[in-house]
Amino acid sequence: MEMLVLSHVEKHFGEKQVLKDVTFSVPEHSVFGFAGQNGAGKTTAMKMVLGLLPAGGGEIFVNGMQVRYGNTPTNRFVGYLPDVPEFYSYMTPAEYLCFCGEIAGMPAKEIKNRCEELLCLVGLEKEHHRIKGFSRGMKQRLGVAQALFSRPKLIICDEPTSALDPAGRKELLDVLVSSKEQATVLFSTHILSDVERICDEIAVLHEGKIVLQGALEEVRKERKAAATELETERAEDAGKLLSAFPFLKAQGRGRLLLEETERLPEILHFLADADMPMLRIERREATLEDLYMEVVGK
Amino acid sequence: MKAFLKKEWMEWSRTGRLLILLLVFALFGIMNPALAKFTPWLMETMSDSLSDTGLVVTKTTVDAMDSWIQFYKNIPMALTVFVLICSGGFTLEYEKGTLIPVVTKGLPRRKIVASKALFLFGFWTVFYFLCAGITYGYNAYFWDNRVAENLIFAMACTWLFGVWVIALLVFFSVAAKNSPQVLLGTGGAATGVYLLGMFPKLAPVLPAKLMEGLPLLQGGTGREDYYASMAAAGGLSILCMVLAMVCFDWKRL
Ligand SMILES: Nc1ncnc2c1ncn2[C@@H]1O[C@H](COP(=O)(O)OP(=O)(O)O)[C@@H](O)[C@H]1O
Ligand SMILES: [Mg+2]
């Protein structure tokens, strides 16, 4: 079943069209990566899913129910981590989480257990001070805890890793993967290695349009795959190779890139005949970054 | 809703709002009789120097009524302080985005308005009667409150005026984006109603009339003169609250 469906969603801010006919869906129990540059419209799209912004057109369904602007009943299924989370500065993290649990209508005993569990999970169990002095990374951790608190069916995180240290980032990604069993995770990011690490599916938003979408494996396969990198021991040999095979691309000192991989045997013959010492001949898989660069046209 | 009420309580007590208002209203409560008490004493100490200049000061006597006159002078000020301090109650949350986790957890928006309004009305009531109670107590101690007629009715009128102003505050808190706008709206609306009071025909039905409690205390007017403005204040307050509830559903947080 689809946990979240966006169909033909549009959004204008005044004259400016931020989302153009955005359509994608997130299957249940998956980790969905929502990638795009800064200003691509990721936050805008997520806020519309939460009924925080009125849609300019199209429909959004969460767990089969349509989202309305304002007081939307679909929010019961969702846990949300805003891009810049802000909490009541006069509460302690534990108090804040209890407050969240009470709002979600959880029984008191479960609130208490869940509170301890999640504070440990995000590494804030020793913070008994009020939220007032928290750094942005700490707020982000607390934000994750509050998003997961009531065991929502859909977890929406807006750039959850942006303010975290490398260790914290890895921990957070692990947390998101582990919540996949009970929930569905949608997270936005501009860091593609995060997507590669944990996502099952991906959609890339560029200039308000979805330019790339699908299961991560398939997206990778579909695109022009590999290239081969050659590195000669002597820099001048690279020049010789280049004049013999003009379709090679120079990549800097002694390095060449072969995109038409089917022509590799020809080159190997040439190398053997010329007795040219090589440092390295390596097949390089297309990374998500290459795909991304390709689709955003840079 | 209970959770949000609890959060409001934390906000009131931990941000110091509660303490400041408590002090302000207690201070006003003490000031009313104190000012009345010290007026003759001031006059006397000054009378020597005044008589040198040719002014003759007749001996003045004060009673509870002078204290109530001070009360009516000071209560608009206390109400203004209350509105000033509470003007950020909603808007700070919009500016910081602290309501976003709350509504995205599925708390109905109306419960947010209801909780906040409940605290505003509740604390206005508590502090107002604290202030009035302190004045009443001192008056009873120094003089005699029996000179004031219709006391409870007059007190209730003034309280109702405050309720109306706070209903305006709630409405503008929902409609506005930041606290200066809230103050401008609330102040503007209240002033507008005062100005309308310049038309003699309108004056008896405007909430502003509720602040003219002295004639009541002095027995100059009857209670029935106030019924129309009480109804107006009550009706307008309810209207403000209904509008606030409806608008908040559409508010961009
Ligand atoms: N409230 C708003 N009013 C006008 N423009 C906005 C508003 N919010 C966002 N935008 C514009 O929409 C675009 C997308 O923003 P956003 O969704 O925050 O991007 P992302 O989260 O992908 O970095 C930006 O160009 C931004 O300037
Ligand atoms: Mg963003």
Coordinates of N, CA, C and O in Angstrom, one line a residue, chain A residues 163-274:
Chain A
A163 N 22.5 19.5 10.6 CA 23.3 20.2 11.6 C 24.0 19.3 12.5 O 24.5 19.6 13.6
L164 N 24.2 18.0 12.1 CA 24.8 17.0 13.0 C 26.3 16.8 12.7 O 26.7 16.9 11.5
D165 N 27.0 16.4 13.7 CA 28.4 16.0 13.5 C 28.4 14.6 12.8 O 27.4 13.9 12.8
P166 N 29.5 14.2 12.2 CA 29.5 13.0 11.4 C 29.1 11.7 12.2 O 28.3 10.9 11.6
A167 N 29.5 11.6 13.5 CA 29.0 10.5 14.2 C 27.5 10.5 14.4 O 26.8 9.5 14.3
G168 N 27.0 11.7 14.8 CA 25.6 11.9 15.0 C 24.8 11.6 13.7 O 23.7 11.1 13.8
R169 N 25.4 11.9 12.6 CA 24.7 11.7 11.3 C 24.5 10.2 11.1 O 23.5 9.8 10.7
K170 N 25.6 9.5 11.3 CA 25.5 8.0 11.1 C 24.5 7.4 12.1 O 23.6 6.6 11.7
E171 N 24.5 7.9 13.3 CA 23.6 7.4 14.3 C 22.1 7.6 13.8 O 21.3 6.8 13.9
L172 N 21.9 8.8 13.4 CA 20.6 9.2 13.0 C 20.1 8.4 11.8 O 19.0 7.9 11.8
L173 N 21.0 8.2 10.8 CA 20.6 7.4 9.7 C 20.2 6.0 10.1 O 19.3 5.4 9.6
D174 N 21.0 5.4 11.1 CA 20.7 4.1 11.6 C 19.3 4.1 12.3 O 18.5 3.2 12.1
V175 N 19.0 5.2 13.0 CA 17.7 5.3 13.7 C 16.6 5.3 12.6 O 15.6 4.6 12.8
L176 N 16.8 6.0 11.6 CA 15.8 6.1 10.5 C 15.6 4.7 9.9 O 14.5 4.2 9.7
V177 N 16.7 4.0 9.6 CA 16.6 2.7 9.0 C 15.9 1.7 9.9 O 15.0 1.0 9.5
S178 N 16.2 1.8 11.2 CA 15.6 0.9 12.1 C 14.1 1.1 12.3 O 13.3 0.3 12.7
S179 N 13.7 2.4 12.1 CA 12.2 2.6 12.2 C 11.4 2.2 11.0 O 10.2 2.2 11.0
K180 N 12.1 1.7 10.0 CA 11.5 1.2 8.8 C 10.5 0.1 9.0 O 9.5 0.0 8.4
E181 N 10.8 -0.8 10.0 CA 9.9 -1.9 10.3 C 8.5 -1.5 10.7 O 7.5 -2.1 10.2
Q182 N 8.4 -0.5 11.5 CA 7.1 -0.1 12.0 C 6.5 1.1 11.2 O 5.3 1.3 11.2
A183 N 7.4 1.8 10.5 CA 6.9 3.0 9.9 C 7.5 3.2 8.5 O 8.2 2.4 8.0
T184 N 7.0 4.3 7.9 CA 7.6 4.7 6.6 C 8.3 6.0 6.8 O 7.9 6.8 7.5
V185 N 9.4 6.1 6.2 CA 10.3 7.3 6.4 C 10.4 8.1 5.1 O 10.8 7.5 4.1
L186 N 10.1 9.3 5.2 CA 10.4 10.2 4.0 C 11.4 11.3 4.6 O 11.1 11.9 5.5
F187 N 12.5 11.4 3.9 CA 13.4 12.4 4.4 C 14.0 13.2 3.3 O 14.3 12.6 2.2
S188 N 14.2 14.5 3.5 CA 14.7 15.3 2.4 C 16.2 15.5 2.8 O 16.6 15.5 3.9
T189 N 17.0 15.8 1.7 CA 18.4 16.0 2.0 C 19.0 16.6 0.7 O 18.5 16.5 -0.4
H190 N 20.1 17.2 0.9 CA 20.9 17.6 -0.3 C 22.2 16.8 -0.3 O 23.1 17.0 -1.1
I191 N 22.3 15.9 0.7 CA 23.6 15.1 0.8 C 23.3 13.7 0.2 O 22.6 12.9 0.8
L192 N 23.9 13.4 -1.0 CA 23.5 12.2 -1.7 C 24.1 11.0 -1.0 O 23.5 9.9 -1.2
S193 N 25.2 11.1 -0.3 CA 25.7 9.9 0.3 C 24.8 9.4 1.3 O 24.7 8.1 1.5
D194 N 24.0 10.2 2.0 CA 23.0 9.8 2.9 C 21.9 9.0 2.2 O 21.5 7.9 2.7
V195 N 21.5 9.5 1.1 CA 20.5 8.7 0.3 C 21.0 7.4 -0.1 O 20.4 6.4 0.1
E196 N 22.3 7.4 -0.6 CA 22.8 6.1 -1.0 C 22.9 5.1 0.1 O 22.7 3.9 0.0
R197 N 23.2 5.6 1.3 CA 23.4 4.7 2.4 C 22.1 4.0 2.9 O 22.1 2.9 3.2
I198 N 21.0 4.8 2.9 CA 19.8 4.2 3.6 C 18.6 4.1 2.7 O 17.6 3.4 3.2
C199 N 18.5 4.7 1.6 CA 17.2 4.7 0.9 C 16.9 3.5 0.1 O 17.7 2.9 -0.5
D200 N 15.6 3.2 0.0 CA 15.1 2.2 -0.9 C 14.6 2.9 -2.2 O 14.8 2.4 -3.3
E201 N 14.0 4.1 -2.0 CA 13.5 4.8 -3.2 C 14.0 6.2 -3.1 O 14.3 6.7 -2.1
I202 N 14.0 6.8 -4.3 CA 14.5 8.2 -4.3 C 13.6 9.0 -5.3 O 13.1 8.5 -6.3
A203 N 13.5 10.3 -5.0 CA 12.9 11.2 -6.0 C 13.8 12.5 -5.9 O 14.2 12.9 -4.9
V204 N 14.1 13.0 -7.1 CA 15.0 14.2 -7.1 C 14.1 15.3 -7.6 O 13.5 15.2 -8.7
L205 N 14.1 16.4 -6.9 CA 13.3 17.5 -7.2 C 14.3 18.6 -7.7 O 15.3 18.9 -7.1
H206 N 14.0 19.1 -8.9 CA 14.8 20.2 -9.5 C 13.9 21.2 -10.1 O 13.1 20.9 -11.0
E207 N 14.1 22.4 -9.7 CA 13.3 23.6 -10.2 C 11.9 23.2 -10.2 O 11.1 23.5 -11.2
G208 N 11.4 22.7 -9.1 CA 10.0 22.4 -8.9 C 9.4 21.2 -9.6 O 8.3 20.9 -9.5
K209 N 10.3 20.5 -10.3 CA 9.8 19.3 -11.0 C 10.6 18.0 -10.5 O 11.7 18.1 -10.1
I210 N 9.9 16.9 -10.6 CA 10.5 15.6 -10.2 C 11.3 15.2 -11.5 O 10.7 14.9 -12.5
V211 N 12.6 15.2 -11.4 CA 13.4 14.9 -12.6 C 13.9 13.4 -12.6 O 14.4 12.9 -13.6
L212 N 13.9 12.8 -11.5 CA 14.4 11.4 -11.4 C 13.6 10.7 -10.2 O 13.4 11.3 -9.2
Q213 N 13.2 9.5 -10.5 CA 12.4 8.9 -9.4 C 12.4 7.4 -9.6 O 12.5 6.9 -10.7
G214 N 12.4 6.6 -8.5 CA 12.3 5.2 -8.6 C 13.1 4.5 -7.5 O 13.6 5.2 -6.6
A215 N 13.1 3.2 -7.5 CA 13.9 2.4 -6.6 C 15.3 2.7 -6.9 O 15.7 2.8 -8.0
L216 N 16.1 2.8 -5.8 CA 17.5 3.3 -5.9 C 18.3 2.4 -6.9 O 19.0 2.9 -7.8
E217 N 18.1 1.0 -6.8 CA 18.8 0.1 -7.7 C 18.4 0.3 -9.1 O 19.3 0.4 -10.0
E218 N 17.2 0.5 -9.4 CA 16.7 0.7 -10.8 C 17.2 2.0 -11.4 O 17.6 2.0 -12.5
V219 N 17.1 3.0 -10.6 CA 17.5 4.3 -11.0 C 19.0 4.2 -11.5 O 19.4 4.7 -12.5
R220 N 19.8 3.5 -10.7 CA 21.2 3.3 -11.0 C 21.4 2.6 -12.3 O 22.2 3.0 -13.1
K221 N 20.6 1.5 -12.5 CA 20.8 0.6 -13.6 C 20.4 1.4 -14.9 O 21.1 1.3 -15.9
E222 N 19.3 2.1 -14.8 CA 18.7 2.8 -16.0 C 19.7 3.7 -16.6 O 19.7 3.8 -17.8
R223 N 20.5 4.4 -15.8 CA 21.3 5.4 -16.3 C 22.6 4.8 -16.9 O 23.0 3.7 -16.6
K224 N 23.2 5.6 -17.8 CA 24.4 5.1 -18.4 C 25.4 4.7 -17.3 O 25.6 5.5 -16.4
A225 N 25.8 3.5 -17.3 CA 26.4 3.0 -16.1 C 27.9 3.5 -16.0 O 28.1 4.6 -15.7
A226 N 28.8 2.6 -16.4 CA 30.1 2.8 -15.9 C 31.0 3.5 -16.8 O 30.7 3.8 -17.9
A227 N 32.2 3.8 -16.3 CA 33.2 4.4 -17.2 C 34.5 3.8 -16.7 O 34.5 3.1 -15.6
T228 N 35.5 3.9 -17.4 CA 36.8 3.3 -17.0 C 37.8 4.4 -16.9 O 38.0 5.2 -17.7
E229 N 38.6 4.3 -15.8 CA 39.6 5.3 -15.6 C 41.0 4.6 -15.8 O 41.2 3.5 -15.4
L230 N 41.8 5.4 -16.5 CA 43.1 4.9 -16.8 C 44.1 5.8 -16.2 O 43.9 7.0 -16.3
E231 N 45.2 5.3 -15.6 CA 46.2 6.2 -15.1 C 47.6 5.6 -15.5 O 47.9 4.5 -15.2
T232 N 48.3 6.4 -16.3 CA 49.6 5.9 -16.7 C 50.7 6.3 -15.7 O 50.5 7.2 -14.9
E233 N 51.8 5.5 -15.8 CA 52.8 5.8 -14.8 C 53.6 7.1 -15.2 O 53.8 7.9 -14.3
R234 N 53.9 7.2 -16.5 CA 54.5 8.5 -17.0 C 53.5 9.4 -17.6 O 52.7 9.0 -18.4
A235 N 53.6 10.7 -17.2 CA 52.5 11.6 -17.6 C 52.5 11.8 -19.1 O 51.5 11.9 -19.7
E236 N 53.7 11.7 -19.8 CA 53.7 11.9 -21.2 C 53.1 10.8 -22.0 O 52.5 11.0 -23.1
D237 N 53.0 9.6 -21.4 CA 52.3 8.5 -22.0 C 50.8 8.8 -22.2 O 50.2 8.4 -23.2
A238 N 50.3 9.5 -21.3 CA 48.9 9.9 -21.4 C 48.6 10.7 -22.6 O 47.6 10.5 -23.3
G239 N 49.6 11.6 -22.9 CA 49.4 12.4 -24.1 C 49.4 11.5 -25.4 O 48.6 11.7 -26.3
K240 N 50.3 10.5 -25.4 CA 50.4 9.6 -26.5 C 49.1 8.8 -26.7 O 48.6 8.7 -27.8
L241 N 48.6 8.3 -25.6 CA 47.3 7.6 -25.6 C 46.2 8.5 -26.2 O 45.4 8.1 -27.0
L242 N 46.2 9.7 -25.7 CA 45.1 10.6 -26.1 C 45.2 10.9 -27.6 O 44.1 11.0 -28.2
S243 N 46.4 11.0 -28.2 CA 46.5 11.3 -29.6 C 46.1 10.1 -30.4 O 45.5 10.2 -31.5
A244 N 46.3 8.9 -29.8 CA 45.9 7.6 -30.5 C 44.4 7.4 -30.4 O 43.7 6.9 -31.3
F245 N 43.8 7.7 -29.3 CA 42.4 7.5 -29.0 C 41.7 8.9 -28.6 O 41.6 9.2 -27.4
P246 N 41.4 9.6 -29.6 CA 40.9 11.0 -29.3 C 39.6 11.0 -28.5 O 39.2 12.1 -27.9
F247 N 38.8 9.9 -28.4 CA 37.6 9.9 -27.6 C 37.8 9.8 -26.1 O 36.9 9.9 -25.3
L248 N 39.1 9.6 -25.7 CA 39.4 9.6 -24.3 C 39.3 11.0 -23.7 O 39.5 12.0 -24.5
K249 N 39.0 11.1 -22.4 CA 38.9 12.4 -21.8 C 40.0 12.6 -20.8 O 40.2 11.8 -19.9
A250 N 40.8 13.7 -21.0 CA 41.9 13.9 -20.1 C 41.3 14.4 -18.7 O 40.3 15.1 -18.7
Q251 N 41.9 13.8 -17.6 CA 41.3 14.1 -16.3 C 42.3 14.7 -15.4 O 42.2 14.6 -14.2
G252 N 43.4 15.2 -15.9 CA 44.5 15.7 -15.1 C 45.7 14.8 -15.2 O 45.7 13.9 -16.0
R253 N 46.7 15.1 -14.5 CA 48.0 14.4 -14.6 C 48.0 12.9 -14.8 O 47.7 12.2 -13.9
G254 N 48.3 12.5 -16.0 CA 48.4 11.1 -16.3 C 47.1 10.3 -16.2 O 47.1 9.1 -16.3
R255 N 46.0 11.0 -16.0 CA 44.7 10.3 -15.9 C 43.8 10.5 -17.1 O 43.6 11.6 -17.5
L256 N 43.1 9.4 -17.5 CA 42.2 9.5 -18.6 C 40.9 8.8 -18.3 O 40.9 7.9 -17.5
L257 N 39.8 9.3 -18.9 CA 38.6 8.6 -18.6 C 38.0 8.1 -19.9 O 37.9 8.8 -20.9
L258 N 37.6 6.8 -19.9 CA 37.0 6.2 -21.1 C 35.5 6.0 -20.8 O 35.2 5.2 -19.9
E259 N 34.7 6.6 -21.6 CA 33.3 6.4 -21.4 C 32.7 5.3 -22.2 O 31.8 4.6 -21.8
E260 N 33.2 5.1 -23.4 CA 32.7 4.0 -24.3 C 33.5 2.8 -23.9 O 34.5 2.4 -24.5
T261 N 32.9 2.1 -22.8 CA 33.7 1.0 -22.3 C 33.9 -0.2 -23.2 O 34.8 -1.0 -23.1
E262 N 33.1 -0.3 -24.3 CA 33.3 -1.4 -25.2 C 34.6 -1.3 -26.0 O 35.0 -2.2 -26.7
R263 N 35.2 -0.1 -26.0 CA 36.4 0.1 -26.7 C 37.7 -0.2 -25.9 O 38.8 0.0 -26.4
L264 N 37.5 -0.7 -24.7 CA 38.6 -1.0 -23.8 C 39.6 -2.0 -24.4 O 40.8 -1.7 -24.4
P265 N 39.2 -3.1 -25.1 CA 40.1 -4.0 -25.6 C 41.1 -3.4 -26.6 O 42.3 -3.6 -26.6
E266 N 40.6 -2.5 -27.5 CA 41.5 -1.8 -28.4 C 42.7 -1.1 -27.7 O 43.8 -1.2 -28.1
I267 N 42.3 -0.4 -26.6 CA 43.3 0.3 -25.8 C 44.2 -0.6 -25.2 O 45.5 -0.3 -25.2
L268 N 43.7 -1.7 -24.7 CA 44.6 -2.7 -24.0 C 45.6 -3.2 -25.0 O 46.8 -3.4 -24.7
H269 N 45.2 -3.5 -26.3 CA 46.1 -3.9 -27.3 C 47.2 -2.9 -27.5 O 48.4 -3.2 -27.5
F270 N 46.8 -1.6 -27.6 CA 47.7 -0.6 -27.8 C 48.8 -0.5 -26.7 O 50.0 -0.3 -26.9
L271 N 48.3 -0.6 -25.5 CA 49.1 -0.5 -24.3 C 50.2 -1.7 -24.4 O 51.4 -1.4 -24.1
A272 N 49.7 -2.9 -24.7 CA 50.6 -4.0 -24.7 C 51.7 -3.8 -25.8 O 52.9 -4.0 -25.6
D273 N 51.2 -3.3 -27.0 CA 52.2 -3.1 -28.1 C 53.2 -2.1 -27.8 O 54.4 -2.2 -28.0
A274 N 52.7 -1.0 -27.2 CA 53.7 0.1 -26.9 C 54.5 -0.1 -25.6 O 55.3 0.7 -25.2

